[in-house]
């Protein structure tokens, strides 16, 4: 089959790889019909290269048709249409039963000290072959796959794999009071969707911050009050502008949807790049011990949120030596919530909104649809924020 493979920094290729097969009774194999390119994939494209191995199959946002089912998967049949969550979880352990499948005790990558295994996402999360491929082996298929109805286009449901539950959890963790205010930093796929969900769930004011014109316009067209980071000489001026809209206090909550590759931290960028050019045997150990993040977005969130407010982190961070302003966090009595999205915890809440009325705007959410064979260009385009790319879906 054809699959998108990682070969090195900024080097992805579509190659022929062996077809997946049933390996455990709890497996299924699906034929992928749509698969997303995620902002998290861009971290593998550049920042997290020390944890990758040439030939790794990328991707964690797939949906498709069930082709084979293991003997211990009672609720799936060949021909079912399913969306596959990005994390792999059993549904039966203590963590899963408490709503935390990202910490599944059956699939935890204990050798790396990490949580549940993820599709297509480094050796830290199990080096499981990902979903940017023609076919995908789905472990723990007795729990993970979400069955969806025939008929509507893939675009209505494919975001259940990651974008929708990640944005939903970000808003849930932000805990915005009815009619309250929230600022979203970063208007890529997750930030854009988080704005929509915040509106859906009753936020009175939604502020969006970015520096890409197309992303700002998309959010503005849906009623978000947008701020172009490039229009302010200092971030303190941006903070003051939003505070002026919230009685001088700042918003009730801030979602950081940017993460480790935030704009505006040259020193941290150089530190990140240093590990990616070292020999892999050295760079992996170095990154595990002294890796740092570009924390500009998190620092901005801390300055911006009102006292007693909440910061919700959905952007991916991976540093182990990050300096945090703990005095400010403590003094402002800020609540901080974060983590990978627990997809199956939220999927049943989201499904009722995936209707013909399309209140969240999923069916025109993608800016680009490309064949799987165009993956190298899609990665480059998305990483450089060219051609108005906000969300890219690939068709095998």
CSV table of C-alpha atoms in Angstrom, one decimal:
chain,number,residue,atom,x,y,z
A,1,UNK,CA,0.0,0.0,0.0
A,2,UNK,CA,1.0,3.7,-0.3
A,3,UNK,CA,1.8,5.5,3.0
A,4,UNK,CA,3.3,8.8,4.0
A,5,UNK,CA,6.6,8.1,5.7
A,6,UNK,CA,9.0,10.3,7.7
A,7,UNK,CA,12.6,10.2,6.4
A,8,UNK,CA,14.2,13.2,8.1
A,9,UNK,CA,13.7,16.8,9.1
A,10,UNK,CA,11.3,18.4,6.6
A,11,UNK,CA,11.5,15.2,4.5
A,12,UNK,CA,8.3,13.1,4.1
A,13,UNK,CA,7.7,10.8,1.2
A,14,UNK,CA,4.9,8.6,-0.1
A,15,UNK,CA,6.2,5.1,-0.3
A,16,UNK,CA,5.1,1.5,-0.8
A,17,UNK,CA,5.0,-0.3,2.5
A,18,UNK,CA,3.5,-3.7,3.6
A,19,UNK,CA,-0.2,-3.9,4.0
A,20,UNK,CA,-1.4,-4.0,7.6
A,21,UNK,CA,-3.0,-7.2,9.0
A,22,UNK,CA,-4.8,-8.5,12.0
A,23,UNK,CA,-2.1,-9.2,14.7
A,24,UNK,CA,-4.3,-9.4,17.9
A,25,UNK,CA,-7.9,-10.5,18.4
A,26,UNK,CA,-8.7,-6.9,19.4
A,27,UNK,CA,-7.5,-5.5,16.0
A,28,UNK,CA,-9.4,-4.2,13.0
A,29,UNK,CA,-8.1,-3.1,9.6
A,30,UNK,CA,-9.7,-0.2,7.8
A,31,UNK,CA,-9.5,1.2,4.3
A,32,UNK,CA,-8.8,4.9,4.8
A,33,UNK,CA,-11.1,7.2,2.9
A,34,UNK,CA,-9.9,10.5,4.4
A,35,UNK,CA,-7.0,11.5,6.7
A,36,UNK,CA,-6.1,14.8,8.1
A,37,UNK,CA,-2.8,16.7,8.3
A,38,UNK,CA,-2.6,18.1,11.8
A,39,UNK,CA,-0.5,20.9,13.4
A,40,UNK,CA,0.9,18.2,15.6
A,41,UNK,CA,2.3,16.5,12.5
A,42,UNK,CA,4.4,19.6,11.9
A,43,UNK,CA,6.2,19.1,15.2
A,44,UNK,CA,7.4,15.8,13.8
A,45,UNK,CA,8.4,17.6,10.6
A,46,UNK,CA,10.9,19.7,12.4
A,47,UNK,CA,11.0,19.9,16.2
A,48,UNK,CA,10.6,16.3,17.4
A,49,UNK,CA,12.8,14.7,14.9
A,50,UNK,CA,15.1,13.2,17.6
A,51,UNK,CA,12.3,10.8,18.5
A,52,UNK,CA,11.5,9.7,14.9
A,53,UNK,CA,12.9,6.8,12.8
A,54,UNK,CA,13.2,6.9,9.0
A,55,UNK,CA,10.3,5.0,7.6
A,56,UNK,CA,7.8,5.8,10.4
A,57,UNK,CA,4.2,6.1,8.9
A,58,UNK,CA,2.7,9.4,9.9
A,59,UNK,CA,-0.9,10.6,10.6
A,60,UNK,CA,-3.4,10.3,13.4
A,61,UNK,CA,-6.7,11.7,11.9
A,62,UNK,CA,-8.2,8.9,9.8
A,63,UNK,CA,-11.6,7.6,8.9
A,64,UNK,CA,-12.6,4.8,6.6
A,65,UNK,CA,-14.4,1.5,6.0
A,66,UNK,CA,-13.8,-1.6,8.1
A,67,UNK,CA,-12.1,-4.3,6.0
A,68,UNK,CA,-11.2,-7.0,8.6
A,69,UNK,CA,-12.2,-7.5,12.2
A,70,UNK,CA,-10.5,-9.5,15.0
A,71,UNK,CA,-12.3,-12.2,16.9
A,72,UNK,CA,-12.5,-10.0,20.1
A,73,UNK,CA,-14.2,-7.0,18.4
A,74,UNK,CA,-17.9,-7.7,18.8
A,75,UNK,CA,-19.4,-4.4,17.8
A,76,UNK,CA,-17.7,-3.8,14.4
A,77,UNK,CA,-18.5,-5.5,11.1
A,78,UNK,CA,-16.9,-5.5,7.7
A,79,UNK,CA,-18.3,-2.5,5.8
A,80,UNK,CA,-18.9,-0.3,8.9
A,81,UNK,CA,-17.9,3.3,8.4
A,82,UNK,CA,-15.7,4.5,11.3
A,83,UNK,CA,-13.6,7.4,12.6
A,84,UNK,CA,-10.5,6.4,14.4
A,85,UNK,CA,-9.4,8.4,17.5
A,86,UNK,CA,-5.8,9.5,17.5
A,87,UNK,CA,-5.1,7.7,20.8
A,88,UNK,CA,-5.2,3.9,21.3
A,89,UNK,CA,-7.1,2.9,24.4
A,90,UNK,CA,-8.8,-0.2,25.8
A,91,UNK,CA,-11.9,1.3,27.3
A,92,UNK,CA,-11.8,-1.1,30.3
A,93,UNK,CA,-8.9,0.0,32.6
A,94,UNK,CA,-9.3,2.4,35.5
A,95,UNK,CA,-8.0,5.4,33.5
A,96,UNK,CA,-10.4,4.7,30.6
A,97,UNK,CA,-13.4,4.2,32.9
A,98,UNK,CA,-12.7,7.5,34.6
A,99,UNK,CA,-12.7,9.4,31.3
A,100,UNK,CA,-9.0,9.5,30.7
A,101,UNK,CA,-8.3,7.2,27.7
A,102,UNK,CA,-5.1,9.3,26.9
A,103,UNK,CA,-3.7,7.6,30.1
A,104,UNK,CA,-4.9,4.1,29.2
A,105,UNK,CA,-3.2,1.6,31.5
A,106,UNK,CA,-3.3,-1.1,28.8
A,107,UNK,CA,-1.5,0.9,26.1
A,108,UNK,CA,0.7,3.3,28.2
A,109,UNK,CA,4.2,3.4,26.7
A,110,UNK,CA,5.8,2.7,30.1
A,111,UNK,CA,9.2,2.2,28.6
A,112,UNK,CA,9.3,5.9,27.7
A,113,UNK,CA,7.4,7.0,30.8
A,114,UNK,CA,4.5,8.3,28.6
A,115,UNK,CA,0.7,7.9,28.4
A,116,UNK,CA,-1.4,6.0,25.9
A,117,UNK,CA,0.0,5.0,22.6
A,118,UNK,CA,-0.8,7.3,19.7
A,119,UNK,CA,-1.1,6.6,15.9
A,120,UNK,CA,1.9,7.9,13.9
A,121,UNK,CA,3.6,9.8,16.7
A,122,UNK,CA,7.2,9.0,17.6
A,123,UNK,CA,8.7,6.2,19.7
A,124,UNK,CA,7.7,8.2,22.8
A,125,UNK,CA,4.1,7.1,22.0
A,126,UNK,CA,4.8,3.6,20.8
A,127,UNK,CA,5.9,4.2,17.1
A,128,UNK,CA,2.5,2.9,16.0
A,129,UNK,CA,2.1,3.1,12.2
A,130,UNK,CA,-0.2,6.1,11.4
A,131,UNK,CA,-3.2,6.8,9.3
A,132,UNK,CA,-1.8,8.8,6.4
A,133,UNK,CA,-2.0,5.6,4.3
A,134,UNK,CA,-4.3,3.5,2.2
A,135,UNK,CA,-5.0,1.0,5.1
A,136,UNK,CA,-4.6,1.2,8.8
A,137,UNK,CA,-4.3,-1.5,11.5
A,138,UNK,CA,-6.4,-0.3,14.5
A,139,UNK,CA,-5.4,-1.9,17.9
A,140,UNK,CA,-8.0,-2.0,20.6
A,141,UNK,CA,-10.8,-1.8,18.0
A,142,UNK,CA,-13.3,-3.1,20.6
A,143,UNK,CA,-13.3,0.5,22.0
A,144,UNK,CA,-11.7,3.1,19.8
A,145,UNK,CA,-13.5,3.4,16.4
A,146,UNK,CA,-16.5,5.6,16.3
A,147,UNK,CA,-19.2,4.3,14.0
A,148,UNK,CA,-20.8,7.0,11.8
A,149,UNK,CA,-23.7,6.8,9.4
A,150,UNK,CA,-23.5,6.3,5.6
A,151,UNK,CA,-24.4,9.2,3.4
A,152,UNK,CA,-22.9,12.5,4.5
A,153,UNK,CA,-19.4,13.4,3.3
A,154,UNK,CA,-16.3,12.4,5.2
A,155,UNK,CA,-15.7,16.1,6.0
A,156,UNK,CA,-18.7,15.9,8.4
A,157,UNK,CA,-17.2,13.2,10.6
A,158,UNK,CA,-13.4,13.0,10.1
A,159,UNK,CA,-12.6,15.7,12.7
A,160,UNK,CA,-14.0,13.4,15.4
A,161,UNK,CA,-10.5,11.8,15.2
A,162,UNK,CA,-8.8,14.8,16.8
A,163,UNK,CA,-9.8,18.4,15.9
A,164,UNK,CA,-13.3,18.3,17.4
A,165,UNK,CA,-12.6,16.5,20.7
A,166,UNK,CA,-9.4,18.5,21.1
A,167,UNK,CA,-11.2,21.8,20.7
A,168,UNK,CA,-14.1,20.6,22.8
A,169,UNK,CA,-11.9,19.6,25.6
A,170,UNK,CA,-10.0,22.8,25.4
A,171,UNK,CA,-13.2,24.7,25.9
A,172,UNK,CA,-14.5,22.4,28.6
A,173,UNK,CA,-11.2,22.7,30.5
A,174,UNK,CA,-11.4,26.5,30.1
A,175,UNK,CA,-14.7,26.4,32.1
A,176,UNK,CA,-16.0,29.7,30.7
A,177,UNK,CA,-19.1,30.9,32.6
A,178,UNK,CA,-22.3,31.4,30.5
A,179,UNK,CA,-22.0,34.7,28.8
A,180,UNK,CA,-18.4,35.0,29.9
A,181,UNK,CA,-15.3,35.8,27.8
A,182,UNK,CA,-12.5,33.7,26.4
A,183,UNK,CA,-9.4,34.5,24.3
A,184,UNK,CA,-8.0,31.9,21.9
A,185,UNK,CA,-4.3,32.2,21.0
A,186,UNK,CA,-3.6,30.7,17.6
A,187,UNK,CA,-6.3,30.3,15.0
A,188,UNK,CA,-5.1,27.2,13.2
A,189,UNK,CA,-7.4,24.2,13.1
A,190,UNK,CA,-7.7,23.7,16.8
A,191,UNK,CA,-7.9,27.4,17.7
A,192,UNK,CA,-10.5,28.1,15.0
A,193,UNK,CA,-12.6,25.1,16.1
A,194,UNK,CA,-12.3,26.1,19.7
A,195,UNK,CA,-13.7,29.6,18.9
A,196,UNK,CA,-16.7,27.9,17.2
A,197,UNK,CA,-17.3,25.5,20.1
A,198,UNK,CA,-16.9,28.3,22.7
A,199,UNK,CA,-19.7,30.2,20.9
A,200,UNK,CA,-21.8,27.1,20.7
A,201,UNK,CA,-21.5,26.5,24.4
A,202,UNK,CA,-22.5,30.0,25.4
A,203,UNK,CA,-19.5,32.2,25.7
A,204,UNK,CA,-20.5,35.8,25.4
A,205,UNK,CA,-17.3,37.2,24.0
A,206,UNK,CA,-14.7,35.3,22.0
A,207,UNK,CA,-11.4,36.9,21.2
A,208,UNK,CA,-9.0,35.4,18.7
A,209,UNK,CA,-5.3,36.2,18.2
A,210,UNK,CA,-3.1,35.2,15.3
A,211,UNK,CA,-0.7,36.7,12.7
A,212,UNK,CA,-1.9,34.9,9.5
A,213,UNK,CA,-4.4,37.1,7.6
A,214,UNK,CA,-6.4,34.2,6.2
A,215,UNK,CA,-6.8,32.6,9.7
A,216,UNK,CA,-7.9,35.9,11.2
A,217,UNK,CA,-10.5,36.4,8.4
A,218,UNK,CA,-11.9,32.9,8.9
A,219,UNK,CA,-12.5,33.5,12.6
A,220,UNK,CA,-13.8,37.1,12.0
A,221,UNK,CA,-16.4,35.8,9.5
A,222,UNK,CA,-17.9,33.7,12.3
A,223,UNK,CA,-18.2,36.5,14.8
A,224,UNK,CA,-14.9,36.2,16.6
A,225,UNK,CA,-13.3,39.5,17.7
A,226,UNK,CA,-9.8,39.1,16.2
A,227,UNK,CA,-6.5,40.7,16.9
A,228,UNK,CA,-3.5,40.6,14.5
A,229,UNK,CA,-0.4,40.1,16.6
A,230,UNK,CA,1.6,42.0,14.0
A,231,UNK,CA,-0.4,45.2,14.7
A,232,UNK,CA,1.1,45.6,18.2
A,233,UNK,CA,4.6,46.8,18.9
A,234,UNK,CA,4.6,45.0,22.2
A,235,UNK,CA,2.5,42.1,23.5
A,236,UNK,CA,1.6,44.2,26.5
A,237,UNK,CA,-0.3,46.5,24.1
A,238,UNK,CA,-2.3,43.5,22.9
A,239,UNK,CA,-3.0,42.5,26.5
A,240,UNK,CA,-4.2,46.0,27.2
A,241,UNK,CA,-6.4,46.1,24.1
A,242,UNK,CA,-8.2,42.9,25.2
A,243,UNK,CA,-8.4,44.0,28.8
A,244,UNK,CA,-10.1,47.2,27.7
A,245,UNK,CA,-12.9,45.0,26.3
A,246,UNK,CA,-13.3,43.1,29.6
A,247,UNK,CA,-13.6,45.9,32.1
A,248,UNK,CA,-9.9,46.0,32.6
A,249,UNK,CA,-9.6,42.5,34.0
A,250,UNK,CA,-8.8,40.3,31.1
A,251,UNK,CA,-10.9,37.4,29.8
A,252,UNK,CA,-12.3,34.7,32.1
A,253,UNK,CA,-10.2,32.1,30.3
A,254,UNK,CA,-7.5,31.8,27.7
A,255,UNK,CA,-6.9,28.8,25.4
A,256,UNK,CA,-3.3,28.4,24.2
A,257,UNK,CA,-3.7,26.6,20.8
A,258,UNK,CA,-0.2,27.3,19.7
A,259,UNK,CA,2.2,25.2,21.7
A,260,UNK,CA,5.9,24.6,21.4
A,261,UNK,CA,6.5,26.3,18.1
A,262,UNK,CA,5.2,29.7,19.2
A,263,UNK,CA,6.3,32.8,17.3
A,264,UNK,CA,8.7,35.2,18.9
A,265,UNK,CA,11.3,33.2,20.8
A,266,UNK,CA,14.5,33.2,18.8
A,267,UNK,CA,16.7,31.7,21.5
A,268,UNK,CA,14.4,28.8,22.1
A,269,UNK,CA,14.0,28.2,18.4
A,270,UNK,CA,17.8,27.9,18.1
A,271,UNK,CA,17.9,25.4,21.0
A,272,UNK,CA,15.2,23.3,19.4
A,273,UNK,CA,17.0,23.3,16.0
A,274,UNK,CA,20.3,22.2,17.6
A,275,UNK,CA,19.0,18.8,18.6
A,276,UNK,CA,17.6,18.1,15.2
A,277,UNK,CA,21.0,18.4,13.5
A,278,UNK,CA,22.9,16.2,15.9
A,279,UNK,CA,23.4,12.4,15.4
A,280,UNK,CA,20.2,10.6,16.4
A,281,UNK,CA,21.9,8.6,19.1
A,282,UNK,CA,22.9,11.8,20.8
A,283,UNK,CA,20.0,14.1,20.0
A,284,UNK,CA,17.3,11.8,21.4
A,285,UNK,CA,19.1,11.6,24.8
A,286,UNK,CA,19.7,15.4,24.8
A,287,UNK,CA,16.1,16.2,23.9
A,288,UNK,CA,14.8,14.0,26.7
A,289,UNK,CA,17.0,15.8,29.3
A,290,UNK,CA,17.2,19.5,28.3
A,291,UNK,CA,14.6,20.1,25.6
A,292,UNK,CA,12.8,23.5,25.9
A,293,UNK,CA,9.8,25.0,24.3
A,294,UNK,CA,9.1,28.4,22.7
A,295,UNK,CA,6.8,29.6,25.4
A,296,UNK,CA,5.7,33.0,24.0
A,297,UNK,CA,2.1,31.9,23.7
A,298,UNK,CA,1.9,30.5,27.2
A,299,UNK,CA,3.6,33.7,28.7
A,300,UNK,CA,1.0,35.8,26.8
A,301,UNK,CA,-1.8,33.6,28.2
A,302,UNK,CA,-0.5,34.1,31.7
A,303,UNK,CA,-0.4,37.9,31.2
A,304,UNK,CA,-3.8,38.1,29.5
A,305,UNK,CA,-6.1,35.9,31.7
A,306,UNK,CA,-7.9,37.7,34.5
A,307,UNK,CA,-7.0,37.0,38.1
A,308,UNK,CA,-8.7,33.8,39.2
A,309,UNK,CA,-9.2,32.8,35.6
A,310,UNK,CA,-8.3,29.6,33.7
A,311,UNK,CA,-5.7,28.8,31.1
A,312,UNK,CA,-6.4,25.7,29.0
A,313,UNK,CA,-3.5,24.3,27.0
A,314,UNK,CA,-4.3,22.4,23.8
A,315,UNK,CA,-1.1,23.2,22.0
A,316,UNK,CA,1.6,20.5,22.2
A,317,UNK,CA,4.5,21.1,24.6
A,318,UNK,CA,7.4,18.8,25.0
A,319,UNK,CA,10.1,20.6,27.0
A,320,UNK,CA,11.7,19.2,30.2
A,321,UNK,CA,13.6,22.4,31.2
A,322,UNK,CA,11.1,25.2,30.6
A,323,UNK,CA,11.3,28.2,32.9
A,324,UNK,CA,7.8,29.1,34.1
A,325,UNK,CA,6.8,32.3,35.9
A,326,UNK,CA,5.5,30.5,39.0
A,327,UNK,CA,5.3,33.6,41.1
A,328,UNK,CA,2.8,35.2,38.6
A,329,UNK,CA,0.8,31.9,38.3
A,330,UNK,CA,0.5,31.7,42.0
A,331,UNK,CA,-0.2,35.4,42.7
A,332,UNK,CA,-2.9,35.6,40.0
A,333,UNK,CA,-4.4,32.4,41.3
A,334,UNK,CA,-4.6,31.0,37.8
A,335,UNK,CA,-6.0,27.5,37.2
A,336,UNK,CA,-4.1,25.6,34.5
A,337,UNK,CA,-5.5,22.6,32.7
A,338,UNK,CA,-3.9,20.7,29.9
A,339,UNK,CA,-3.4,17.3,28.1
A,340,UNK,CA,-4.1,15.3,25.1
A,341,UNK,CA,-7.8,15.2,24.2
A,342,UNK,CA,-9.7,12.2,25.6
A,343,UNK,CA,-11.6,11.5,22.4
A,344,UNK,CA,-14.1,8.9,23.5
A,345,UNK,CA,-15.0,11.0,26.6
A,346,UNK,CA,-16.3,13.7,24.3
A,347,UNK,CA,-17.4,12.0,21.1
A,348,UNK,CA,-21.0,11.3,22.2
A,349,UNK,CA,-21.4,14.9,23.2
A,350,UNK,CA,-20.2,16.1,19.8
A,351,UNK,CA,-22.1,13.7,17.5
A,352,UNK,CA,-25.5,15.4,17.9
A,353,UNK,CA,-24.0,18.6,16.3
A,354,UNK,CA,-22.8,16.8,13.2
A,355,UNK,CA,-26.1,17.3,11.4
A,356,UNK,CA,-27.3,18.6,8.0
A,357,UNK,CA,-27.6,22.1,9.7
A,358,UNK,CA,-23.9,21.9,10.4
A,359,UNK,CA,-23.8,24.4,13.3
A,360,UNK,CA,-20.1,24.1,13.8
A,361,UNK,CA,-19.2,24.4,10.1
A,362,UNK,CA,-17.4,21.2,9.7
A,363,UNK,CA,-18.3,20.5,6.1
A,364,UNK,CA,-16.4,23.5,4.8
A,365,UNK,CA,-13.7,23.5,7.5
A,366,UNK,CA,-11.0,22.1,5.3
A,367,UNK,CA,-9.2,24.6,3.1
A,368,UNK,CA,-7.5,22.0,1.0
A,369,UNK,CA,-8.3,18.5,-0.3
A,370,UNK,CA,-5.4,16.7,-1.9
A,371,UNK,CA,-4.5,13.2,-2.9
A,372,UNK,CA,-2.3,11.2,-0.6
A,373,UNK,CA,0.4,11.4,-3.2
A,374,UNK,CA,0.6,15.1,-2.7
A,375,UNK,CA,1.6,14.8,0.9
A,376,UNK,CA,5.1,16.2,0.6
A,377,UNK,CA,3.8,19.4,-0.9
A,378,UNK,CA,0.9,19.5,1.7
A,379,UNK,CA,3.4,19.4,4.6
A,380,UNK,CA,5.5,22.1,3.1
A,381,UNK,CA,2.5,24.3,2.3
A,382,UNK,CA,1.0,23.9,5.8
A,383,UNK,CA,4.3,24.3,7.6
A,384,UNK,CA,5.0,27.6,5.8
A,385,UNK,CA,1.4,28.8,6.1
A,386,UNK,CA,1.1,29.2,2.3
A,387,UNK,CA,-1.9,29.2,0.0
A,388,UNK,CA,-4.3,30.0,2.8
A,389,UNK,CA,-3.8,26.5,4.3
A,390,UNK,CA,-5.6,26.1,7.6
A,391,UNK,CA,-6.8,22.5,7.4
A,392,UNK,CA,-5.7,19.9,4.8
A,393,UNK,CA,-7.4,16.6,4.2
A,394,UNK,CA,-5.8,13.9,2.1
A,395,UNK,CA,-7.6,11.2,0.1
A,396,UNK,CA,-5.8,7.9,-0.4
